[in-house]
């Protein structure tokens, strides 16, 4: 990376220009995050009438709780599956639309729709489709000899939330991949074609490497999405069940804090979740970004 | 949180503009759809009956949402005067001594007549402290009952007028129904925790927890892993495997009602407040109503069932004129005519004896057979320590744990004993947490 430094004579102006963003970050991120850290060291009754300092007790209890460690594992499965599925489908759809000579815009509009759907609605939609009593998909699976029951079968429930969460994110990935694909220079592909390489080879040796900045960006966004933005989907479909099979970390934070009113433990969980995402992002930037060619 | 701020600000603006005429009393509740409209009508009637006070009902979502919204509002100093809290939140509200204005004290302070004896015993028992003082205003209490499909019974060669009394009969009837092909499943149930564990324990006079099921203080422990509960959970698992019983989902069991309405299951167990819904949705069949079944080898005389539903809690931090209005409103709410009307419209219990007697005088129970099943079941016999009710802190989470363990049982990963033992152990951790925080 080459460093170019421009020296501005005015010392106040840069800070003034940054101020709105700093204030927003402070009010909507640093301050609440600080509150979360503070309350993760406290035990408080729901009404806030009595508060006592308990040190690291919530953290110690969390890390000793087999259900919490279990939830960590489930979150990993969920995050990897959703990211892989939604990125693969997003890319496939983008490639398909990019090859169209006519109607590309029409398909783009259609494909972007799921992104406009609220997570809860998306969850409910899939919940209806897979409902073991009334769902259409459950009925077809039944015809194939698979007895679908996400109310009792943990694996089924996990598949359900993965599909719902991935479906919602495909549009986003599709849009970015499509934009990325359209910026791949045609001359390169044509030159390769003249040299006699087939479409598959062209895609993997030319297009995909050129898409790497987009892929890297989407990778981080998707991981963050699965970690923070999916509790609406889980709430509407499985509510963390059956028997905690879909109780991913972000849902557990919501469940214990908002419904269970255990603010201390919930804060500790959100701090842990925040740390996990920070560490993941750092690792991604440190190791994965090196492979990205801009 | 942001939404709460906005609502609070909005309500502040509202109250500023309309406070000229009469003292305003905000009432947060969790009654949607028809129930919500009925509730608003009650408030409107009160407002029209006098000019000093205006009761403003505000719908705040489900029971847990209403409770959490109230707590958030209290922490922000924007709490309503009256809030409807479901029975699961009773332990939480009772522990919040600095936040709650006990109803018995309010009524005494404001010089309104308030006689605990006028309420039906199981309801009063649930909401009184150890000294026998009523802490919240009984409003909409329910109890689970058995609903059955008379047409399916007929098709299966059973007498449509005879519902199963015991669990042995439930099994027997279900088998006949399934083998004859009259329906795909015998029975389903909403609220596995409330109906098949808490009420099961009460009916068979089995303890659900120590210290009188938690009524005696916060140092309590769960004990619902006794032989009767283990046997029942084992039976449910067995019946589920045989296809006689179908699981209706956790918490309120959303699928249970669907299975019953779709005539997939011939029987269901649900809150008496589900009665209006059953009558509305049973278009192609005639529903029947009956008490919950029991094990006749455990008890010959089943005890009363226990209640669900909600009561109205008064929160601290309002002016004296507001509390005067709240007391007047509560007196208004206790009138037999109003209570009887609410009970008959919704399927909730008549919470006062006078309302029940009025219904009898009006001939309501003869006109709509089965409508008094709930009240008869909940008032039968004398409530024992085990059938008075359950009162625990963190009960919402404890119920969630029971749901999870039940799912593990049905999935075959745990035996009934293991599932219940694990629920007790995890539940006790919640109780210790609650004890430490209060």
XYZ file of C-alpha atoms in Angstrom:
732
model
C 0.000 0.000 0.000
C 1.429 3.359 -0.963
C 0.921 6.188 1.466
C 0.070 9.561 0.124
C -0.284 12.295 2.671
C -1.903 15.582 1.992
C -1.352 18.311 4.524
C -4.272 20.646 5.106
C -3.533 23.963 6.769
C -6.770 24.135 8.758
C -6.541 22.106 11.970
C -10.154 22.419 13.095
C -12.021 21.716 9.882
C -11.167 17.987 9.604
C -12.448 17.398 13.110
C -15.593 19.367 12.366
C -16.207 17.338 9.247
C -15.712 14.125 11.166
C -17.822 15.251 14.107
C -21.256 14.036 12.920
C -19.924 10.539 12.274
C -18.047 10.524 15.580
C -21.126 11.646 17.488
C -23.234 8.937 15.859
C -20.625 6.291 16.611
C -20.368 7.503 20.176
C -24.091 7.659 20.836
C -25.168 4.552 18.960
C -22.176 2.304 19.387
C -19.592 3.226 22.005
C -22.041 4.330 24.667
C -24.378 1.282 24.462
C -21.390 -1.039 24.153
C -19.936 0.543 27.292
C -23.266 0.058 29.054
C -23.267 -3.591 28.040
C -19.763 -4.091 29.383
C -20.728 -2.356 32.625
C -23.892 -4.367 33.194
C -22.106 -7.619 32.359
C -20.300 -7.197 35.675
C -23.486 -6.552 37.625
C -26.467 -8.438 38.875
C -29.655 -6.461 38.800
C -33.319 -7.226 39.390
C -35.514 -6.567 36.341
C -36.936 -3.300 37.654
C -33.498 -1.905 38.397
C -34.269 -1.421 42.070
C -31.140 -3.106 43.363
C -27.804 -3.573 41.632
C -24.761 -5.372 42.907
C -21.315 -5.828 41.448
C -20.485 -9.477 40.778
C -17.210 -9.219 38.860
C -16.621 -11.928 36.301
C -19.333 -14.220 37.693
C -21.546 -14.047 34.600
C -18.607 -14.859 32.329
C -17.424 -17.726 34.496
C -20.908 -19.179 34.584
C -21.327 -18.800 30.821
C -18.101 -20.550 29.976
C -18.956 -23.356 32.378
C -22.444 -23.771 30.910
C -22.511 -26.701 28.482
C -25.585 -25.228 26.799
C -23.727 -22.020 26.042
C -20.759 -23.878 24.593
C -23.229 -25.913 22.591
C -24.768 -22.707 21.304
C -21.301 -21.577 20.165
C -20.966 -24.710 18.045
C -24.428 -24.312 16.575
C -23.697 -20.698 15.721
C -20.573 -21.776 13.855
C -22.525 -24.344 11.837
C -25.228 -21.788 11.138
C -22.837 -18.999 10.155
C -20.773 -21.184 7.836
C -23.813 -22.763 6.182
C -25.696 -19.507 5.672
C -22.633 -17.660 4.366
C -21.690 -20.474 1.989
C -25.218 -21.034 0.724
C -26.196 -17.422 0.245
C -22.881 -16.506 -1.408
C -22.894 -19.520 -3.722
C -26.471 -18.907 -4.804
C -25.916 -15.157 -5.048
C -22.922 -15.748 -7.330
C -24.696 -18.363 -9.437
C -27.688 -16.105 -9.967
C -25.460 -13.123 -10.734
C -23.544 -15.121 -13.354
C -26.815 -16.280 -14.879
C -28.266 -12.787 -15.048
C -24.988 -11.334 -16.309
C -25.079 -13.678 -19.304
C -28.530 -12.520 -20.302
C -28.654 -10.184 -23.227
C -32.246 -9.186 -22.606
C -34.353 -8.887 -19.464
C -31.427 -8.689 -17.061
C -32.963 -5.744 -15.310
C -36.267 -7.544 -14.951
C -34.652 -10.554 -13.277
C -32.534 -8.282 -11.102
C -35.677 -6.615 -9.779
C -37.265 -9.952 -9.039
C -34.177 -11.329 -7.363
C -33.747 -8.324 -5.108
C -37.207 -8.675 -3.629
C -36.396 -11.040 -0.767
C -34.030 -8.425 0.634
C -36.949 -6.071 1.153
C -38.780 -8.661 3.241
C -38.497 -8.200 6.994
C -36.620 -11.044 8.728
C -39.674 -12.044 10.757
C -41.819 -12.285 7.631
C -39.118 -14.279 5.850
C -38.993 -16.648 8.794
C -42.760 -17.028 8.918
C -42.890 -17.693 5.202
C -40.547 -20.646 5.433
C -42.217 -21.755 8.624
C -45.502 -21.980 6.737
C -43.955 -23.802 3.796
C -42.361 -26.378 6.084
C -45.173 -26.586 8.644
C -45.590 -30.294 9.298
C -49.402 -30.066 9.360
C -50.203 -27.533 6.658
C -46.969 -26.790 4.781
C -46.629 -27.425 1.067
C -42.939 -28.360 1.176
C -43.471 -30.638 4.168
C -46.187 -32.362 2.157
C -43.884 -32.952 -0.832
C -41.118 -34.175 1.446
C -43.675 -36.535 2.965
C -44.426 -37.885 -0.519
C -40.706 -38.568 -0.858
C -40.748 -40.479 2.391
C -39.181 -37.808 4.591
C -41.245 -37.009 7.657
C -40.495 -33.333 8.133
C -40.948 -32.093 11.681
C -38.937 -29.054 12.732
C -40.870 -28.926 15.989
C -39.099 -31.995 17.261
C -36.211 -32.723 14.942
C -33.278 -30.440 15.733
C -31.577 -31.053 12.404
C -34.738 -30.162 10.509
C -35.089 -26.994 12.553
C -31.481 -26.025 11.841
C -31.973 -26.627 8.111
C -35.104 -24.500 8.240
C -33.420 -21.460 9.776
C -30.394 -21.848 7.489
C -32.631 -21.830 4.422
C -34.677 -18.891 5.683
C -31.617 -16.845 6.641
C -29.726 -17.673 3.444
C -32.741 -16.965 1.249
C -33.001 -13.496 2.693
C -29.337 -12.741 2.133
C -29.051 -14.126 -1.421
C -30.423 -10.891 -2.926
C -27.788 -8.782 -1.267
C -24.965 -11.031 -2.424
C -26.504 -11.240 -5.882
C -26.515 -7.465 -6.285
C -22.881 -7.066 -5.292
C -21.723 -9.989 -7.384
C -23.623 -8.671 -10.390
C -21.981 -5.276 -10.014
C -18.629 -7.035 -9.626
C -19.195 -9.157 -12.719
C -20.109 -6.163 -14.807
C -16.825 -4.506 -13.966
C -14.806 -7.481 -15.227
C -13.186 -6.207 -18.480
C -14.615 -7.943 -21.519
C -11.314 -7.733 -23.352
C -9.725 -10.172 -20.890
C -12.452 -12.745 -21.332
C -12.449 -12.340 -25.099
C -8.684 -12.744 -25.222
C -8.943 -15.928 -23.195
C -11.719 -17.205 -25.425
C -9.597 -16.580 -28.494
C -6.784 -18.497 -26.821
C -9.192 -21.388 -26.627
C -10.170 -21.643 -22.939
C -13.729 -22.747 -22.222
C -16.314 -20.846 -20.156
C -15.640 -22.840 -16.961
C -11.917 -22.257 -17.126
C -12.456 -18.580 -17.950
C -14.728 -18.225 -14.942
C -12.346 -19.802 -12.461
C -9.089 -18.307 -13.723
C -10.203 -14.818 -14.723
C -13.611 -13.827 -13.353
C -13.387 -15.302 -9.877
C -9.974 -13.785 -9.003
C -11.174 -10.421 -10.250
C -14.210 -10.765 -8.021
C -12.073 -11.353 -4.933
C -12.538 -7.853 -3.415
C -16.317 -8.243 -3.728
C -16.151 -11.766 -2.315
C -14.046 -10.630 0.602
C -16.374 -7.748 1.383
C -19.444 -9.995 1.162
C -17.746 -12.613 3.301
C -17.389 -10.156 6.188
C -20.858 -8.699 5.706
C -22.409 -12.166 5.619
C -20.668 -13.373 8.736
C -21.833 -10.245 10.534
C -25.323 -10.799 9.184
C -25.496 -14.352 10.527
C -24.118 -13.267 13.870
C -26.321 -10.232 14.524
C -29.190 -9.907 12.105
C -30.845 -13.290 12.202
C -32.644 -13.348 15.516
C -35.911 -12.212 13.897
C -35.814 -15.261 11.657
C -35.096 -17.612 14.536
C -37.773 -15.993 16.669
C -40.425 -16.377 13.997
C -39.610 -19.961 13.059
C -38.208 -22.064 15.861
C -37.712 -19.679 18.799
C -34.422 -21.427 19.470
C -36.003 -24.872 19.732
C -36.481 -27.749 19.706
C -34.441 -28.435 22.804
C -32.125 -25.490 21.988
C -31.154 -26.979 18.627
C -31.365 -23.573 16.943
C -30.449 -21.389 19.888
C -27.700 -19.441 18.174
C -25.769 -16.855 20.187
C -27.649 -13.774 19.042
C -30.976 -15.410 19.822
C -29.739 -16.472 23.232
C -28.789 -12.873 23.991
C -32.272 -11.728 23.028
C -33.977 -14.597 24.802
C -32.132 -14.332 28.105
C -32.089 -10.554 28.182
C -35.357 -9.453 26.698
C -37.648 -12.321 27.586
C -35.802 -13.780 30.543
C -34.900 -10.370 31.982
C -31.517 -11.707 33.035
C -29.740 -8.522 32.049
C -26.345 -9.325 33.534
C -25.912 -12.653 31.798
C -27.370 -11.292 28.576
C -24.897 -8.399 28.638
C -22.029 -10.785 29.217
C -23.225 -12.814 26.242
C -23.434 -9.796 23.987
C -19.930 -8.756 25.020
C -18.666 -12.245 24.139
C -20.523 -12.122 20.825
C -19.027 -8.720 20.089
C -15.542 -10.043 20.865
C -16.047 -13.066 18.616
C -17.026 -10.860 15.698
C -14.151 -8.460 16.328
C -11.675 -11.344 16.402
C -13.187 -12.890 13.274
C -12.989 -9.592 11.422
C -9.394 -9.049 12.475
C -8.456 -12.549 11.316
C -10.212 -11.992 8.027
C -8.406 -8.734 7.401
C -5.083 -10.080 8.529
C -5.019 -13.366 6.642
C -7.747 -13.479 4.047
C -7.280 -9.966 2.747
C -3.743 -10.829 1.636
C -5.199 -13.070 -1.012
C -7.409 -10.322 -2.318
C -6.243 -8.569 -5.455
C -7.520 -5.078 -5.959
C -35.576 0.305 23.437
C -35.847 3.073 20.861
C -39.429 2.095 20.243
C -40.106 2.391 23.938
C -38.627 5.862 24.022
C -40.808 6.921 21.138
C -43.930 5.446 22.713
C -43.100 7.060 26.015
C -42.591 10.427 24.350
C -45.747 10.046 22.358
C -47.746 9.184 25.425
C -46.278 12.113 27.279
C -47.469 14.401 24.488
C -50.884 12.768 24.574
C -51.292 13.175 28.289
C -50.156 16.802 28.155
C -52.855 17.709 25.684
C -55.779 15.962 27.323
C -55.025 16.405 31.016
C -57.160 19.522 31.246
C -60.468 17.777 31.592
C -59.966 14.667 33.681
C -57.249 12.685 35.406
C -55.821 10.195 32.998
C -55.117 6.590 33.937
C -53.019 4.594 31.518
C -53.669 0.878 31.336
C -51.227 -1.333 29.441
C -52.646 -4.666 28.390
C -51.982 -7.704 26.196
C -55.427 -8.413 24.818
C -55.495 -8.437 21.019
C -58.341 -8.917 18.520
C -61.836 -9.517 19.969
C -60.592 -9.601 23.537
C -58.912 -6.214 23.056
C -62.077 -4.670 21.655
C -64.063 -6.014 24.558
C -61.524 -4.568 26.979
C -61.685 -1.149 25.295
C -65.465 -1.241 25.533
C -65.148 -1.840 29.280
C -62.854 1.198 29.638
C -65.146 3.361 27.500
C -68.135 2.428 29.620
C -66.259 3.422 32.750
C -65.205 6.719 31.187
C -68.782 7.499 30.254
C -70.062 6.620 33.717
C -68.257 9.561 35.360
C -66.310 12.724 34.448
C -63.337 12.782 36.846
C -61.187 10.064 35.286
C -60.316 8.780 31.859
C -58.953 5.239 31.570
C -56.745 4.882 28.484
C -56.070 1.265 27.481
C -52.906 0.719 25.433
C -52.233 -2.584 23.679
C -48.590 -3.604 24.255
C -48.375 -6.954 22.452
C -48.103 -10.407 23.982
C -47.927 -11.037 27.722
C -44.104 -11.265 27.827
C -43.852 -8.148 25.630
C -46.201 -6.218 27.901
C -44.192 -7.223 30.947
C -40.853 -6.293 29.407
C -42.254 -3.017 28.057
C -43.508 -2.187 31.534
C -40.156 -2.920 33.092
C -38.356 -0.808 30.500
C -40.858 1.999 31.068
C -40.429 1.760 34.826
C -36.672 2.051 34.484
C -37.205 5.142 32.347
C -39.721 6.588 34.827
C -42.565 6.418 32.295
C -44.596 3.552 33.703
C -48.368 3.248 33.288
C -50.686 3.292 36.304
C -52.155 -0.143 35.595
C -50.558 -3.059 33.773
C -51.912 -6.477 32.915
C -49.360 -9.154 33.883
C -49.771 -12.856 33.145
C -49.650 -15.340 35.995
C -46.128 -16.436 35.054
C -44.885 -12.937 35.874
C -46.445 -13.006 39.343
C -43.209 -14.010 41.072
C -41.322 -11.225 39.314
C -43.932 -8.618 40.221
C -44.190 -9.734 43.828
C -40.449 -9.478 44.255
C -40.474 -5.942 42.847
C -41.626 -4.436 46.117
C -40.456 -0.923 45.316
C -42.248 -0.883 41.991
C -45.655 -2.222 42.911
C -48.521 -0.608 44.818
C -50.359 -3.624 46.304
C -54.050 -3.579 45.450
C -55.292 -4.327 48.982
C -53.325 -1.310 50.221
C -54.501 0.912 47.387
C -58.136 0.080 48.039
C -57.745 0.661 51.780
C -55.866 3.957 51.234
C -58.554 5.216 48.895
C -61.447 4.025 51.043
C -62.913 1.664 48.446
C -64.655 -1.518 49.567
C -62.564 -4.577 48.695
C -63.434 -7.986 50.041
C -60.990 -10.820 49.246
C -63.779 -13.316 49.959
C -65.832 -12.090 47.027
C -63.300 -13.589 44.605
C -63.284 -17.309 43.816
C -60.827 -19.150 46.043
C -58.244 -20.436 43.523
C -57.857 -16.961 42.041
C -57.418 -15.200 45.358
C -54.986 -17.864 46.520
C -52.768 -17.235 43.568
C -52.336 -13.519 44.045
C -52.114 -13.132 47.808
C -48.954 -12.789 49.860
C -48.158 -15.014 52.837
C -50.263 -12.761 55.106
C -53.323 -13.210 52.907
C -53.327 -9.772 51.261
C -54.338 -9.511 47.593
C -51.519 -7.863 45.671
C -53.060 -7.508 42.228
C -56.564 -7.114 40.853
C -57.992 -10.368 39.447
C -59.226 -9.735 35.914
C -58.866 -12.496 33.348
C -58.138 -15.883 34.866
C -58.420 -19.128 32.973
C -57.789 -22.803 33.554
C -57.111 -25.592 31.078
C -59.915 -27.917 29.983
C -60.391 -30.748 27.482
C -61.995 -29.993 24.128
C -63.200 -32.857 21.939
C -64.729 -33.410 18.539
C -68.148 -35.038 18.882
C -68.387 -35.926 15.187
C -65.091 -37.807 15.229
C -66.182 -39.594 18.408
C -69.357 -40.731 16.611
C -67.377 -41.894 13.578
C -65.100 -43.938 15.836
C -68.103 -45.629 17.424
C -67.820 -43.734 20.700
C -70.635 -42.002 22.538
C -70.283 -38.327 21.501
C -71.755 -37.184 24.795
C -69.164 -38.993 26.922
C -65.693 -37.488 27.186
C -62.818 -39.492 28.672
C -62.529 -38.961 32.429
C -59.232 -40.694 33.124
C -55.944 -40.936 31.244
C -56.631 -44.661 30.725
C -59.806 -43.665 28.895
C -57.955 -41.028 26.899
C -55.579 -43.752 25.722
C -58.404 -46.190 25.028
C -60.547 -43.636 23.149
C -57.544 -42.393 21.173
C -56.671 -45.889 20.062
C -60.242 -46.470 18.875
C -60.198 -43.160 17.021
C -56.890 -43.833 15.296
C -57.525 -47.522 14.439
C -61.018 -46.788 13.126
C -59.553 -44.065 10.933
C -61.937 -41.440 12.315
C -58.970 -39.095 12.828
C -55.204 -39.263 12.403
C -54.459 -38.670 16.062
C -56.243 -39.031 19.356
C -55.211 -35.922 21.201
C -52.873 -32.981 21.285
C -52.205 -30.320 23.887
C -51.264 -26.678 24.115
C -48.984 -25.558 26.985
C -47.130 -28.777 27.878
C -45.654 -27.020 30.924
C -48.796 -25.367 32.212
C -51.254 -28.172 31.412
C -49.270 -31.423 31.383
C -46.887 -30.547 34.210
C -48.146 -27.757 36.507
C -51.814 -28.661 36.312
C -51.071 -32.369 36.272
C -49.199 -31.942 39.542
C -51.998 -29.885 41.095
C -54.786 -32.246 40.062
C -52.935 -35.233 41.542
C -51.908 -33.290 44.642
C -48.212 -33.601 43.819
C -45.752 -30.853 44.767
C -44.287 -28.799 41.916
C -41.733 -27.141 44.189
C -40.783 -26.803 47.836
C -42.077 -24.094 50.211
C -45.711 -24.583 49.174
C -44.912 -24.410 45.466
C -42.975 -21.220 46.027
C -45.707 -19.374 47.922
C -43.581 -19.528 51.070
C -40.631 -17.494 49.811
C -37.822 -17.292 47.282
C -35.680 -20.037 48.864
C -37.719 -22.620 46.968
C -36.652 -25.537 44.769
C -38.436 -27.381 41.998
C -39.600 -30.937 42.762
C -41.668 -31.781 39.706
C -39.584 -34.854 38.915
C -41.757 -37.068 41.118
C -43.173 -40.461 40.100
C -46.527 -39.153 38.820
C -44.963 -36.548 36.519
C -42.355 -39.050 35.307
C -45.043 -41.599 34.603
C -47.141 -39.068 32.715
C -44.276 -37.801 30.567
C -43.370 -41.439 29.859
C -46.942 -42.090 28.771
C -46.993 -39.028 26.520
C -43.801 -40.249 24.861
C -45.268 -43.727 24.441
C -48.500 -42.327 23.013
C -46.583 -40.024 20.695
C -44.647 -43.017 19.347
C -47.895 -44.904 18.811
C -49.406 -41.917 17.030
C -52.119 -41.447 19.652
C -50.692 -38.121 20.792
C -49.294 -35.348 18.619
C -47.049 -32.604 19.941
C -48.506 -29.151 19.377
C -45.310 -27.142 19.835
C -43.669 -25.295 22.721
C -45.092 -22.482 24.914
C -48.742 -21.979 23.905
C -48.554 -24.767 21.336
C -49.674 -22.921 18.215
C -50.060 -26.153 16.264
C -52.345 -27.757 18.831
C -55.302 -25.554 17.937
C -54.653 -26.047 14.200
C -54.560 -29.821 14.576
C -57.837 -29.748 16.459
C -59.596 -27.337 14.079
C -58.380 -29.326 11.059
C -59.904 -32.449 12.700
C -56.521 -34.118 12.615
C -56.684 -34.663 16.369
C -59.955 -35.599 18.027
C -59.139 -33.982 21.370
C -57.046 -31.099 22.601
C -56.294 -29.587 25.965
C -56.129 -25.824 26.135
C -57.035 -22.801 28.218
C -60.713 -22.191 28.870
C -60.114 -18.829 27.196
C -59.665 -20.789 23.963
C -63.390 -21.541 24.043
C -64.377 -18.549 21.898
C -61.801 -19.613 19.291
C -62.988 -23.226 19.292
C -66.615 -22.230 18.789
C -65.596 -19.860 15.995
C -63.326 -22.340 14.202
C -65.316 -25.555 14.657
C -67.391 -24.962 11.536
C -67.611 -28.567 10.368
C -67.996 -30.304 13.695
C -69.593 -30.000 17.104
C -67.124 -29.402 19.919
C -67.547 -30.848 23.379
C -66.043 -29.552 26.635
C -64.860 -31.598 29.584
C -62.583 -31.436 32.623
C -58.935 -32.490 32.319
C -58.334 -36.243 32.672
C -56.607 -37.774 35.702
C -54.992 -41.053 36.752
C -57.508 -42.986 38.834
C -54.774 -45.235 40.210
C -53.095 -42.139 41.712
C -56.145 -40.354 43.060
C -59.833 -41.132 43.241
C -60.674 -37.525 43.907
C -58.795 -35.176 41.596
C -58.001 -31.783 43.087
C -58.792 -28.453 41.506
C -56.820 -27.323 38.488
C -54.760 -24.142 38.695
C -55.169 -20.875 36.922
C -53.550 -19.033 34.079
C -54.423 -15.713 32.519
C -53.539 -12.371 34.045
C -54.237 -9.820 36.752
C -53.914 -6.055 36.905
C -50.961 -4.640 38.807
C -50.699 -1.046 39.980
C -47.306 0.596 39.681
C -45.730 3.147 41.969
C -44.808 6.643 40.909
C -48.181 8.242 40.079
C -50.028 11.068 41.789
C -52.658 10.504 44.455
C -55.492 11.611 42.152
C -54.483 8.885 39.692
C -54.608 6.245 42.418
C -58.028 7.472 43.504
C -59.200 6.897 39.941
C -57.548 3.470 39.769
C -59.370 2.414 42.939
C -62.691 3.652 41.528
C -62.007 1.796 38.287
C -61.230 -1.440 40.151
C -64.474 -1.168 42.085
C -66.198 -0.713 38.747
C -64.417 -3.774 37.334
C -65.536 -5.973 40.241
C -69.238 -5.506 39.511
C -70.973 -8.828 38.925
C -72.678 -7.680 35.675
C -69.390 -6.597 34.140
C -67.504 -9.681 35.296
C -70.234 -12.044 34.104
C -70.334 -10.361 30.702
C -66.530 -10.553 30.292
C -66.487 -14.204 31.386
C -69.312 -15.245 29.073
C -67.879 -13.380 26.108
C -64.301 -14.641 26.465
C -64.311 -18.028 28.176
C -62.212 -16.673 31.050
C -63.361 -17.662 34.526
C -65.879 -15.536 36.384
C -63.398 -14.197 38.932
C -65.970 -13.266 41.559
C -68.518 -15.547 43.181
C -71.233 -12.992 42.431
C -70.448 -13.079 38.701
C -70.754 -16.863 38.686
C -74.051 -16.731 40.567
C -75.338 -14.088 38.184
C -74.526 -16.335 35.245
C -76.458 -19.158 36.882
C -79.428 -16.866 37.477
C -79.312 -15.726 33.861
C -79.428 -19.378 32.809
C -76.219 -18.928 30.829
C -74.714 -22.314 31.665
C -77.847 -24.200 30.564
C -78.026 -22.227 27.354
C -74.413 -22.975 26.437
C -73.532 -26.457 27.714
C -69.958 -26.962 28.778
C -69.363 -23.320 29.572
C -69.105 -24.037 33.297
C -66.611 -26.916 32.990
C -63.720 -24.623 33.811
C -65.274 -23.027 36.871
C -66.436 -26.364 38.241
C -63.048 -27.935 37.735
C -61.155 -25.115 39.412
C -63.493 -24.895 42.414
C -63.850 -28.621 43.128
C -62.700 -29.786 46.564
C -60.549 -27.711 48.902
C -57.293 -26.427 47.402
C -54.320 -28.162 48.984
C -50.802 -26.785 49.332
C -50.039 -28.465 46.009
C -53.102 -27.290 44.126
C -53.155 -23.685 45.298
C -50.967 -22.681 42.393
C -47.299 -22.201 41.563
C -45.293 -19.082 42.198
C -41.646 -18.886 41.219
C -39.295 -16.200 40.061
C -37.950 -16.612 36.518
C -40.899 -18.902 35.786
C -40.978 -17.819 32.138
C -37.506 -19.282 31.648
C -38.260 -22.323 33.770
C -41.188 -23.040 31.471
C -38.949 -22.661 28.447
C -36.598 -25.224 29.969
C -39.472 -27.660 30.518
C -40.465 -27.214 26.887
C -36.928 -28.001 25.783
C -36.682 -31.090 27.945
C -40.035 -32.284 26.675
C -38.766 -31.920 23.131
C -35.673 -33.903 24.047
C -37.954 -36.576 25.488
C -40.061 -36.794 22.334
C -36.961 -36.807 20.143
C -35.834 -39.843 22.130
C -32.583 -38.351 23.419
C -33.705 -38.481 27.078
C -35.828 -40.765 29.239
C -38.716 -39.172 31.160
C -36.706 -39.337 34.386
C -33.616 -37.800 32.770
C -35.642 -35.038 31.112
C -37.452 -34.053 34.303
C -34.341 -34.345 36.478
C -32.459 -32.105 34.103
C -35.357 -29.606 34.030
C -35.383 -29.527 37.837
C -31.653 -29.017 38.023
C -31.591 -26.257 35.395
C -34.713 -24.674 36.879
C -33.156 -24.591 40.336
C -30.223 -22.628 38.956
C -32.728 -20.033 37.739
C -34.328 -19.927 41.162
C -30.967 -19.351 42.866
C -30.239 -16.603 40.358
C -33.604 -15.013 41.133
C -33.052 -15.317 44.879
C -29.659 -13.630 44.585
C -31.042 -10.754 42.514
C -33.944 -9.986 44.856
